[in-house]
Coordinates of C-alpha atoms in Angstrom, one line a residue:
Chain A
X352 CA -50.8 -11.4 21.2
X353 CA -53.8 -10.8 19.1
X354 CA -55.7 -9.4 22.0
X355 CA -52.8 -7.0 22.7
X356 CA -52.8 -5.8 19.2
X357 CA -56.5 -5.1 19.3
X358 CA -56.1 -3.2 22.6
X359 CA -53.3 -1.1 21.2
X360 CA -55.3 -0.4 18.0
X361 CA -58.2 0.7 20.1
X362 CA -56.1 3.0 22.2
X363 CA -54.6 4.6 19.1
X364 CA -58.0 5.0 17.6
X365 CA -59.4 6.5 20.8
X366 CA -56.5 8.9 21.2
X367 CA -56.8 10.3 17.6
X368 CA -60.6 10.3 17.7
X369 CA -60.4 12.3 21.0
X370 CA -58.0 14.8 19.5
X371 CA -60.3 15.3 16.5
X372 CA -63.4 15.6 18.7
X373 CA -61.7 18.2 20.9
X374 CA -61.6 20.6 18.0
X375 CA -65.4 20.2 17.5
X376 CA -65.9 20.6 21.2
X377 CA -64.0 23.9 21.3
X378 CA -65.9 25.3 18.4
X379 CA -69.2 24.2 19.9
X380 CA -68.3 25.8 23.2
X381 CA -67.4 29.1 21.5
X382 CA -70.8 29.2 19.8
X383 CA -72.5 28.1 23.0
X384 CA -70.8 30.7 25.2
X385 CA -71.3 33.5 22.7
X386 CA -75.0 32.6 22.4
X387 CA -75.4 32.4 26.2
X388 CA -73.5 35.6 26.8
X389 CA -75.5 37.5 24.2
X390 CA -78.8 36.2 25.6
X391 CA -79.6 39.3 27.5
X392 CA -79.0 41.6 24.5
X393 CA -81.0 39.3 22.2
X394 CA -83.9 39.4 24.6
X395 CA -83.7 43.1 25.1
X396 CA -83.2 44.3 21.5
X397 CA -84.4 41.4 19.4
X398 CA -83.7 41.7 15.6
X399 CA -83.7 45.5 16.1
X400 CA -80.1 45.1 17.3
X401 CA -79.0 44.4 13.8
X402 CA -80.7 47.5 12.3
X403 CA -80.2 50.1 15.0
X404 CA -77.5 52.7 14.9
X405 CA -77.8 53.7 18.5
X406 CA -74.7 53.1 20.8
X407 CA -75.3 54.8 24.1
X408 CA -73.9 53.1 27.2
X409 CA -75.4 55.7 29.4
X410 CA -79.1 55.1 28.4
X411 CA -78.2 51.4 27.6
X412 CA -79.3 51.5 23.9
X413 CA -77.2 49.4 21.6
X414 CA -77.4 48.6 17.9
X415 CA -74.8 46.9 15.7
X416 CA -75.6 48.4 12.3
X417 CA -72.7 50.9 12.1
X418 CA -70.2 48.1 12.9
X419 CA -71.8 45.6 10.5
X420 CA -71.7 48.4 7.9
X421 CA -68.1 49.2 8.7
X422 CA -67.0 45.6 8.6
X423 CA -68.7 44.9 5.3
X424 CA -67.6 48.1 3.6
X425 CA -64.0 48.0 4.7
X426 CA -63.7 44.4 3.7
X427 CA -65.4 44.9 0.3
X428 CA -63.2 47.9 -0.4
X429 CA -60.1 46.0 0.6
X430 CA -61.0 43.2 -1.8
X431 CA -61.7 45.8 -4.5
X432 CA -58.1 46.9 -4.1
X433 CA -56.5 43.5 -3.4
X434 CA -58.2 41.3 -6.0
X435 CA -56.9 42.9 -9.2
X436 CA -53.4 43.3 -7.6
X437 CA -53.4 39.8 -6.2
X438 CA -54.6 38.0 -9.3
X439 CA -52.4 40.1 -11.5
X440 CA -49.3 39.1 -9.5
X441 CA -50.4 35.5 -9.4
X442 CA -50.8 35.3 -13.2
X443 CA -47.4 37.0 -13.6
X444 CA -45.7 34.7 -11.1
X445 CA -47.3 31.5 -12.4
X446 CA -47.4 32.1 -16.2
X447 CA -44.9 34.8 -17.2
X448 CA -42.0 35.1 -14.8
X449 CA -39.1 32.7 -15.1
X450 CA -39.6 29.8 -12.7
X451 CA -36.9 30.9 -10.3
X452 CA -38.2 34.5 -10.1
X453 CA -41.7 33.2 -9.5
X454 CA -40.5 31.0 -6.6
X455 CA -38.5 33.7 -5.0
X456 CA -41.1 36.5 -5.3
X457 CA -43.9 34.3 -4.1
X458 CA -41.8 33.4 -1.1
X459 CA -41.4 37.1 -0.3
X460 CA -45.1 37.7 -0.8
X461 CA -46.0 34.9 1.5
X462 CA -43.7 36.5 4.1
X463 CA -46.0 39.4 4.2
X464 CA -48.6 37.1 5.6
X465 CA -46.4 36.4 8.6
X466 CA -46.1 40.0 9.7
X467 CA -48.1 40.6 12.9
X468 CA -51.2 42.8 12.3
X469 CA -50.1 45.3 14.9
X470 CA -47.1 46.1 12.7
X471 CA -49.5 46.9 9.8
X472 CA -51.5 49.0 12.3
X473 CA -48.4 51.0 13.3
X474 CA -47.5 51.5 9.7
X475 CA -51.1 52.5 8.8
X476 CA -51.1 55.0 11.7
X477 CA -47.7 56.5 11.4
X478 CA -46.9 56.3 7.7
X479 CA -50.0 55.9 5.7
X480 CA -52.2 58.2 7.7
X481 CA -50.0 61.3 7.4
X482 CA -49.5 60.7 3.8
X483 CA -53.3 60.3 3.2
X484 CA -53.9 63.4 5.3
X485 CA -51.4 65.7 3.6
X486 CA -51.4 64.4 0.0
X487 CA -54.0 61.9 -1.1
X488 CA -57.1 63.0 0.7
X489 CA -56.8 66.7 -0.1
X490 CA -56.4 65.8 -3.7
X491 CA -59.4 63.5 -3.7
X492 CA -61.5 66.2 -2.0
X493 CA -60.4 68.8 -4.5
X494 CA -60.8 66.8 -7.6
X495 CA -63.5 64.1 -7.0
X496 CA -65.1 65.7 -4.0
X497 CA -68.4 66.0 -5.9
X498 CA -68.8 62.2 -5.4
X499 CA -70.2 61.6 -1.9
X500 CA -67.6 58.9 -1.4
X501 CA -64.8 61.5 -1.3
X502 CA -66.5 64.4 0.5
X503 CA -65.4 65.6 3.9
X504 CA -62.2 66.4 5.7
X505 CA -58.7 64.8 5.4
X506 CA -58.4 63.0 8.7
X507 CA -55.9 60.5 7.5
X508 CA -57.4 57.8 9.6
X509 CA -60.8 56.4 8.6
X510 CA -62.4 53.9 6.2
X511 CA -60.0 54.5 3.3
X512 CA -57.0 54.0 5.5
X513 CA -58.5 50.8 7.0
X514 CA -59.3 49.4 3.5
X515 CA -55.8 50.1 2.2
X516 CA -54.1 48.4 5.2
X517 CA -56.5 45.5 4.9
X518 CA -55.9 45.1 1.2
X519 CA -52.2 44.8 1.8
X520 CA -52.8 42.3 4.5
X521 CA -54.9 40.0 2.3
X522 CA -52.9 40.3 -1.0
X523 CA -50.5 37.4 0.1
X524 CA -53.5 35.0 0.6
X525 CA -54.8 35.8 -2.9
X526 CA -51.4 35.6 -4.6
X527 CA -50.2 32.4 -3.1
X528 CA -53.4 30.4 -3.5
X529 CA -54.1 31.8 -7.0
X530 CA -50.6 31.0 -8.1
X531 CA -50.9 27.4 -6.7
X532 CA -54.2 26.9 -8.5
X533 CA -52.8 28.3 -11.8
X534 CA -49.7 26.1 -11.5
X535 CA -51.9 23.0 -11.0
X536 CA -54.0 23.6 -14.1
X537 CA -52.7 21.2 -16.8
X538 CA -50.0 22.5 -19.2
X539 CA -51.9 20.7 -21.9
X540 CA -54.7 23.3 -21.8
X541 CA -52.3 26.1 -22.8
X542 CA -50.8 23.9 -25.4
X543 CA -54.2 23.1 -26.8
X544 CA -55.1 26.8 -26.9
X545 CA -51.8 27.8 -28.5
X546 CA -52.1 25.0 -31.1
X547 CA -55.4 26.5 -32.1
X548 CA -53.8 29.8 -32.8
X549 CA -54.4 31.5 -29.5
X550 CA -52.0 34.3 -28.5
X551 CA -50.0 33.7 -25.3
X552 CA -52.4 36.1 -23.5
X553 CA -55.4 34.1 -24.8
X554 CA -53.8 30.9 -23.7
X555 CA -53.4 32.3 -20.2
X556 CA -57.1 33.2 -20.4
X557 CA -57.9 29.5 -20.8
X558 CA -55.8 28.6 -17.8
X559 CA -57.4 31.4 -15.7
X560 CA -60.8 30.1 -16.8
X561 CA -59.9 26.6 -15.6
X562 CA -58.6 28.1 -12.3
X563 CA -61.5 30.4 -11.7
X564 CA -63.2 28.4 -9.0
X565 CA -60.0 28.1 -7.1
X566 CA -59.2 31.7 -7.4
X567 CA -62.7 32.5 -6.2
X568 CA -61.9 30.3 -3.2
X569 CA -58.7 32.4 -2.6
X570 CA -60.7 35.6 -2.7
X571 CA -63.2 34.3 -0.2
X572 CA -60.5 33.2 2.2
X573 CA -59.0 36.7 1.9
X574 CA -62.5 38.1 2.6
X575 CA -62.7 36.0 5.7
X576 CA -59.4 37.4 6.9
X577 CA -60.5 41.0 6.2
X578 CA -63.8 40.5 8.0
X579 CA -62.1 39.4 11.2
X580 CA -59.0 41.6 11.2
X581 CA -59.0 43.5 14.5
X582 CA -55.8 45.2 15.6
X583 CA -54.7 47.0 12.5
X584 CA -58.2 48.1 11.6
X585 CA -58.8 49.4 15.2
X586 CA -55.7 51.5 15.0
X587 CA -56.5 53.2 11.7
X588 CA -60.3 53.3 11.2
X589 CA -61.0 56.2 13.6
X590 CA -63.7 54.4 15.7
X591 CA -67.0 56.2 15.5
X592 CA -70.5 54.7 15.4
X593 CA -71.7 57.1 12.7
X594 CA -72.4 55.7 9.3
X595 CA -71.0 58.0 6.7
X596 CA -71.1 57.7 2.9
X597 CA -67.6 59.2 2.7
X598 CA -64.6 56.9 2.7
X599 CA -62.6 59.7 4.2
X600 CA -64.6 59.7 7.4
X601 CA -63.9 57.6 10.5
X602 CA -65.9 54.4 11.0
X603 CA -65.7 51.3 13.1
X604 CA -66.0 47.5 12.5
X605 CA -67.5 44.7 14.6
X606 CA -64.0 43.6 15.6
X607 CA -62.8 47.1 16.4
X608 CA -65.7 48.0 18.6
X609 CA -65.2 44.9 20.7
X610 CA -61.5 45.5 21.0
X611 CA -62.1 49.2 22.0
X612 CA -64.9 48.9 24.4
X613 CA -64.6 45.5 26.1
X614 CA -62.6 46.8 29.0
X615 CA -65.0 49.7 29.7
X616 CA -68.2 47.6 29.4
X617 CA -69.4 47.7 33.0
X618 CA -73.1 46.8 32.8
X619 CA -74.5 43.4 31.9
X620 CA -76.4 44.7 28.9
X621 CA -73.3 46.5 27.6
X622 CA -71.2 43.3 27.8
X623 CA -74.0 41.2 26.4
X624 CA -74.3 43.6 23.4
X625 CA -70.6 43.3 22.7
X626 CA -70.8 39.5 22.8
X627 CA -73.8 39.6 20.4
X628 CA -71.6 41.5 18.0
X629 CA -69.0 38.8 18.3
X630 CA -71.7 36.2 17.6
X631 CA -72.8 38.0 14.5
X632 CA -69.2 38.3 13.3
X633 CA -68.6 34.7 14.0
X634 CA -71.6 33.7 12.0
X635 CA -70.5 35.8 9.0
X636 CA -67.0 34.3 9.1
X637 CA -68.3 30.7 9.4
X638 CA -70.5 31.2 6.4
X639 CA -67.7 32.8 4.3
X640 CA -65.2 30.1 5.2
X641 CA -67.7 27.3 4.5
X642 CA -68.3 28.9 1.1
X643 CA -64.6 29.0 0.4
X644 CA -64.2 25.3 1.2
X645 CA -67.0 24.3 -1.1
X646 CA -65.6 26.4 -3.9
X647 CA -62.1 25.1 -3.5
X648 CA -63.3 21.5 -3.4
X649 CA -65.3 22.1 -6.5
X650 CA -62.3 23.7 -8.2
X651 CA -59.9 20.9 -7.6
X652 CA -62.3 18.1 -8.1
X653 CA -61.7 17.1 -4.5
X654 CA -58.1 16.4 -5.2
X655 CA -56.4 18.5 -2.5
X656 CA -57.5 21.4 -0.6
X657 CA -55.8 24.6 -1.7
X658 CA -57.5 26.1 1.3
X659 CA -55.0 24.2 3.5
X660 CA -52.3 26.4 2.1
X661 CA -53.8 29.5 3.6
Chain B
X366 CA -53.6 38.1 -36.9
X367 CA -54.6 38.8 -40.4
X368 CA -51.6 40.9 -41.3
X369 CA -49.4 37.9 -42.1
X370 CA -52.0 36.2 -44.2
X371 CA -51.4 38.5 -47.1
X372 CA -47.6 38.3 -47.2
X373 CA -47.8 34.5 -46.9
X374 CA -50.3 34.1 -49.6
X375 CA -48.3 36.5 -51.8
X376 CA -45.2 34.5 -51.2
X377 CA -46.9 31.3 -52.2
X378 CA -48.1 32.8 -55.4
X379 CA -44.7 34.3 -56.3
X380 CA -42.9 31.1 -55.5
X381 CA -45.4 28.8 -56.9
X382 CA -43.2 27.6 -59.7
X383 CA -40.0 27.4 -57.8
X384 CA -41.9 25.2 -55.3
X385 CA -42.5 22.4 -57.7
X386 CA -39.0 22.7 -59.3
X387 CA -37.1 22.5 -56.1
X388 CA -39.2 19.7 -54.6
X389 CA -36.1 17.5 -54.4
X390 CA -35.9 16.0 -51.0
X391 CA -34.0 12.7 -51.0
X392 CA -37.1 10.6 -50.5
X393 CA -38.8 12.1 -53.4
X394 CA -35.9 12.1 -55.8
X395 CA -35.2 8.4 -55.2
X396 CA -38.8 7.1 -55.4
X397 CA -40.7 6.5 -58.6
X398 CA -44.2 8.1 -58.5
X399 CA -46.1 6.3 -55.8
X400 CA -49.3 6.9 -53.9
X401 CA -47.8 10.0 -52.2
X402 CA -46.5 11.8 -55.2
X403 CA -49.7 12.4 -57.0
X404 CA -50.1 15.7 -55.1
X405 CA -47.7 18.6 -54.4
X406 CA -45.9 18.9 -51.1
X407 CA -47.6 21.1 -48.6
X408 CA -44.9 21.0 -46.1
X409 CA -41.3 20.5 -47.0
X410 CA -38.5 20.2 -44.4
X411 CA -35.0 20.8 -45.7
X412 CA -32.0 19.9 -43.6
X413 CA -33.8 20.5 -40.4
X414 CA -31.6 20.3 -37.3
X415 CA -33.0 21.1 -33.8
X416 CA -31.3 21.3 -30.4
X417 CA -32.6 21.8 -26.9
X418 CA -29.7 23.6 -25.3
X419 CA -26.6 21.5 -26.0
X420 CA -28.6 18.4 -26.8
X421 CA -29.2 17.9 -30.6
X422 CA -32.5 16.1 -31.2
X423 CA -32.9 16.3 -34.9
X424 CA -30.1 15.8 -37.4
X425 CA -30.6 17.3 -40.8
X426 CA -33.9 15.9 -41.7
X427 CA -35.4 16.5 -45.2
X428 CA -38.9 15.4 -45.7
X429 CA -41.9 16.4 -47.9
X430 CA -45.5 16.1 -46.8
X431 CA -47.9 15.6 -49.6
X432 CA -51.1 17.6 -49.8
X433 CA -54.3 15.8 -48.9
X434 CA -52.5 12.6 -48.0
X435 CA -51.7 10.9 -44.8
X436 CA -48.0 10.9 -43.8
X437 CA -46.9 8.7 -40.9
X438 CA -43.8 9.2 -38.9
X439 CA -42.7 6.1 -37.0
X440 CA -39.7 5.2 -34.9
X441 CA -38.7 4.0 -31.5
X442 CA -39.4 6.1 -28.4
X443 CA -37.2 9.2 -28.1
X444 CA -36.2 9.2 -31.8
X445 CA -37.5 12.7 -32.2
X446 CA -40.6 12.0 -34.1
X447 CA -42.8 14.2 -32.0
X448 CA -40.2 16.9 -32.0
X449 CA -40.1 16.8 -35.8
X450 CA -43.9 17.0 -35.9
X451 CA -43.8 20.0 -33.5
X452 CA -41.4 21.8 -36.0
X453 CA -44.4 22.1 -38.4
X454 CA -46.3 24.3 -36.0
X455 CA -43.4 25.5 -33.9
X456 CA -44.8 24.1 -30.7
X457 CA -41.2 23.2 -29.7
X458 CA -40.7 26.9 -29.1
X459 CA -42.7 26.5 -25.9
X460 CA -39.8 24.8 -24.2
X461 CA -36.8 27.0 -24.6
X462 CA -33.9 27.1 -25.2
X463 CA -34.6 25.5 -28.6
X464 CA -32.5 26.2 -31.7
X465 CA -33.4 25.4 -35.3
X466 CA -31.4 25.3 -38.4
X467 CA -32.5 24.4 -42.0
X468 CA -35.9 25.3 -43.2
X469 CA -39.5 24.1 -43.3
X470 CA -41.4 25.5 -46.2
X471 CA -45.1 25.9 -45.8
X472 CA -47.0 27.6 -48.6
X473 CA -43.9 29.3 -49.8
X474 CA -42.8 30.6 -46.4
X475 CA -39.9 29.3 -44.3
X476 CA -41.8 28.8 -41.0
X477 CA -38.5 28.2 -39.0
X478 CA -37.5 31.8 -39.7
X479 CA -37.7 34.0 -36.7
X480 CA -40.4 36.6 -36.7
X481 CA -42.9 34.4 -38.4
X482 CA -46.5 34.9 -37.1
X483 CA -46.9 31.8 -34.9
X484 CA -50.6 32.5 -34.2
X485 CA -51.3 32.5 -37.9
X486 CA -49.2 29.5 -38.5
X487 CA -50.9 27.5 -35.8
X488 CA -54.3 28.4 -37.1
X489 CA -53.3 27.0 -40.4
X490 CA -51.5 24.0 -39.1
X491 CA -53.7 22.4 -36.5
X492 CA -52.6 19.8 -33.9
X493 CA -54.1 17.0 -31.8
X494 CA -52.1 15.7 -28.8
X495 CA -51.3 12.4 -27.4
X496 CA -53.6 12.8 -24.5
X497 CA -57.0 14.3 -25.2
X498 CA -57.0 17.9 -23.7
X499 CA -60.4 19.4 -24.0
X500 CA -60.9 22.7 -22.2
X501 CA -63.0 22.4 -19.0
X502 CA -66.0 23.9 -20.7
X503 CA -69.0 22.6 -22.6
X504 CA -68.7 20.4 -25.7
X505 CA -70.0 23.3 -27.8
X506 CA -67.7 25.9 -26.2
X507 CA -64.7 23.6 -26.9
X508 CA -65.4 23.5 -30.6
X509 CA -66.3 27.1 -30.8
X510 CA -63.2 28.3 -29.0
X511 CA -60.9 28.6 -32.1
X512 CA -63.7 30.3 -34.1
X513 CA -64.1 32.8 -31.3
X514 CA -60.4 33.5 -31.4
X515 CA -60.9 34.3 -35.1
X516 CA -63.5 36.8 -34.1
X517 CA -66.6 34.9 -35.2
X518 CA -69.4 36.2 -33.1
X519 CA -72.6 35.4 -35.0
X520 CA -74.5 32.7 -33.2
X521 CA -75.7 31.0 -36.3
X522 CA -72.3 30.9 -37.9
X523 CA -70.8 29.4 -34.8
X524 CA -73.6 26.8 -34.5
X525 CA -73.1 25.8 -38.1
X526 CA -69.4 25.5 -37.8
X527 CA -69.6 23.6 -34.6
X528 CA -72.0 21.1 -36.1
X529 CA -69.9 20.8 -39.2
X530 CA -66.7 20.1 -37.3
X531 CA -68.4 17.6 -35.0
X532 CA -69.9 15.8 -38.0
X533 CA -66.4 15.9 -39.6
X534 CA -65.0 14.3 -36.5
X535 CA -67.7 11.6 -36.5
X536 CA -68.9 12.8 -33.1
X537 CA -72.1 14.7 -33.9
X538 CA -74.5 11.8 -33.5
X539 CA -73.1 11.0 -30.0
X540 CA -73.2 14.5 -28.6
X541 CA -75.8 16.4 -30.5
X542 CA -78.3 16.2 -27.6
X543 CA -75.8 17.3 -24.9
X544 CA -73.7 20.1 -26.5
X545 CA -73.9 22.1 -23.3
X546 CA -72.6 19.3 -21.1
X547 CA -69.0 19.5 -19.9
X548 CA -66.5 18.0 -22.4
X549 CA -64.7 16.3 -19.5
X550 CA -67.8 14.0 -19.1
X551 CA -67.1 12.3 -22.4
X552 CA -65.2 9.0 -22.7
X553 CA -61.5 9.1 -23.6
X554 CA -62.1 8.3 -27.3
X555 CA -64.9 10.8 -27.5
X556 CA -62.7 13.5 -25.9
X557 CA -60.0 12.8 -28.5
X558 CA -62.5 13.1 -31.4
X559 CA -63.7 16.3 -29.8
X560 CA -60.1 17.6 -29.9
X561 CA -60.0 16.7 -33.6
X562 CA -63.3 18.5 -34.1
X563 CA -61.9 21.5 -32.2
X564 CA -58.8 21.5 -34.5
X565 CA -60.9 21.1 -37.6
X566 CA -63.3 23.9 -36.7
X567 CA -60.8 26.6 -37.7
X568 CA -60.3 25.0 -41.1
X569 CA -56.6 24.3 -41.0
X570 CA -54.7 23.2 -44.1
X571 CA -52.6 20.7 -42.3
X572 CA -53.5 18.5 -39.2
X573 CA -50.7 17.2 -37.0
X574 CA -51.6 14.2 -34.9
X575 CA -49.2 13.3 -32.2
X576 CA -49.9 9.6 -31.3
X577 CA -53.6 10.5 -31.2
X578 CA -54.7 6.9 -30.3
X579 CA -52.0 5.8 -28.0
X580 CA -54.1 6.3 -24.8
X581 CA -57.2 4.7 -26.3
X582 CA -58.7 1.2 -26.4
X583 CA -58.9 -0.7 -29.7
X584 CA -62.5 0.3 -30.4
X585 CA -61.9 3.9 -29.9
X586 CA -58.6 3.6 -31.9
X587 CA -60.5 2.1 -34.8
X588 CA -62.9 5.0 -34.7
X589 CA -60.1 7.6 -34.8
X590 CA -58.4 5.8 -37.7
X591 CA -61.7 5.6 -39.6
X592 CA -62.1 9.3 -39.0
X593 CA -58.6 10.1 -40.2
X594 CA -59.2 8.2 -43.4
X595 CA -62.5 10.1 -43.8
X596 CA -61.0 13.6 -43.6
X597 CA -58.0 12.7 -45.8
X598 CA -59.8 14.1 -48.8
X599 CA -60.0 17.6 -47.4
X600 CA -56.9 18.1 -45.4
X601 CA -53.2 17.1 -45.3
X602 CA -52.4 14.9 -42.3
X603 CA -49.2 14.1 -40.5
X604 CA -49.5 11.4 -37.9
X605 CA -46.8 10.4 -35.4
X606 CA -47.3 6.9 -34.1
X607 CA -45.4 4.2 -32.4
X608 CA -48.0 1.7 -33.6
X609 CA -46.6 0.3 -36.9
X610 CA -49.8 -1.5 -37.8
X611 CA -51.6 1.8 -37.5
X612 CA -49.1 3.5 -39.8
X613 CA -49.5 0.6 -42.3
X614 CA -53.3 0.7 -42.1
X615 CA -53.9 4.4 -42.7
X616 CA -50.9 6.2 -44.2
X617 CA -50.0 6.9 -47.8
X618 CA -46.4 7.5 -47.0
X619 CA -44.2 6.6 -44.1
X620 CA -41.1 8.1 -42.7
X621 CA -38.9 6.1 -40.3
X622 CA -36.9 8.1 -37.8
X623 CA -34.1 6.8 -35.5
X624 CA -31.9 8.7 -33.1
X625 CA -33.0 11.9 -34.7
X626 CA -32.1 10.9 -38.2
X627 CA -34.4 10.1 -41.1
X628 CA -33.6 6.5 -42.0
X629 CA -36.0 6.1 -44.8
X630 CA -39.1 7.6 -46.3
X631 CA -41.4 6.3 -49.0
X632 CA -44.8 4.9 -50.0
X633 CA -46.1 3.1 -47.0
X634 CA -46.5 -0.2 -49.0
X635 CA -42.9 -0.2 -50.0
X636 CA -41.6 0.7 -46.5
X637 CA -43.5 -2.2 -45.0
X638 CA -43.0 -4.8 -47.8
X639 CA -39.5 -4.1 -49.1
X640 CA -37.7 -1.4 -47.2
X641 CA -34.4 -0.3 -48.7
X642 CA -32.6 0.0 -45.4
X643 CA -31.7 -2.8 -43.2
X644 CA -32.5 -0.7 -40.1
X645 CA -36.0 -0.2 -41.3
X646 CA -36.5 -3.9 -41.9
X647 CA -35.2 -4.7 -38.4
X648 CA -37.6 -2.2 -36.9
X649 CA -40.7 -3.1 -38.7
X650 CA -40.2 -6.8 -38.1
X651 CA -39.8 -6.2 -34.5
X652 CA -36.2 -7.0 -34.0
X653 CA -35.8 -3.9 -31.8
X654 CA -38.1 -1.2 -30.8

């Protein structure tokens, strides 16, 4: 009987261990395949691949800079729009709104995260783009056109459109995690602040201060999502390999160039270059997510991972 | 924040005389001059009733708190002693729906009146909670927090005030070399003394202590009690405690609350040696609790 128990224990252990190991194997294989696939491109272009703006399938000259630039700028811009909105909503929902309202509204906001990205893409292309083209962008050009950021022609699609769509897509992540983190900060902190003669706003400041590392984690997770978003961005960013200072101009991201050109990549070097872009994107995303984990762990004192909510 | 200071001070001046004449809470009227009556009342509750929704917690309580003395509020769990304490800085308001009737006079102003400046009130009536609740910041930043709220920006002024408050709270010698370390790294007793220092830093006139030692071991408790006796000469103190020995050891006057009613109030010595009420005697001799 004892032996049977030990055998069953061992099987159970092996089954669970195997399932866990499989995850690592899959990740390792992705890295391995991407590295192997991009070998030709790495050998041909070296580090110059990351700094070159050439993208010419005919003469087989490839460089990733416009796409790295597009990814970084569109994501940064998206965060610039989404962070104040997201943290503001989270503070309202956690601290000011009646409990019931907070629960209902945050449920609706979390629903936003469940909308497929193609739907955001369609909305960006058919609703946001015409509006930008006919109303917002002409106004920007006329009134703040002296800033290089808003120079050019009102295309409707381009960096600005992509950033707006991305920001709407990442707001739910920021709101739901920030709200959780705020709700998990002890009530006693607010009481202590109020008892010292803090105004309600100042007491919220204390809670925000305590929640800061967790909120930072939420922002970084949102950044991770923005960096990798493919479908919606591809539909609205305009897809060009030119780097332009103007936010009104079309651009491209690492994810969008892969989605657009993979089917037409016919030569080995062309394919290899696209795979190397995937490898770079993967590396950036891994680093960002790792940073988020560390921050959230630090914020919650290792209690529970708010990142698991994302 | 400063706008209410003037009206409040003005009120106190105008009503200065009325204050002493109308100081006729039942406790005071009945007692001969005892250790608590050698100073004027700083807080005076008159017929205070309080309900949370439909549930009435306090039933017409009248109680005077003497200036620069230690008043203890004792009673079994759930008798409303913390709620009564939180009337004095209106912390009950955080958990609506709360309804007050009666009045609590503080420096000539009825602080139960609606429209009172709660920020100003809470600056002048400080509070320390049952569980130490330091902010997740450095020791220094914790003590400086209230001063920063008041707009103190000068580094020297802040440093002096922080040092003064920490000395006041008998914590200076233990933390002076690590003021920039996180407050949450301190022991429970040190954290609680830090909270007292934080409250004292803004120079309140009254300090409310809500079972400040109930989560601490005997050594840490002794330190807190020592500190309370130490600051008694400069500030009026109201302490809620379920520990009768503690009330007997440190307080000048004791109020005994049960089921939201004030059973008896008087000089601590009298309450513990020959209480007037049978109920008080039963409670302090441990027949129920």
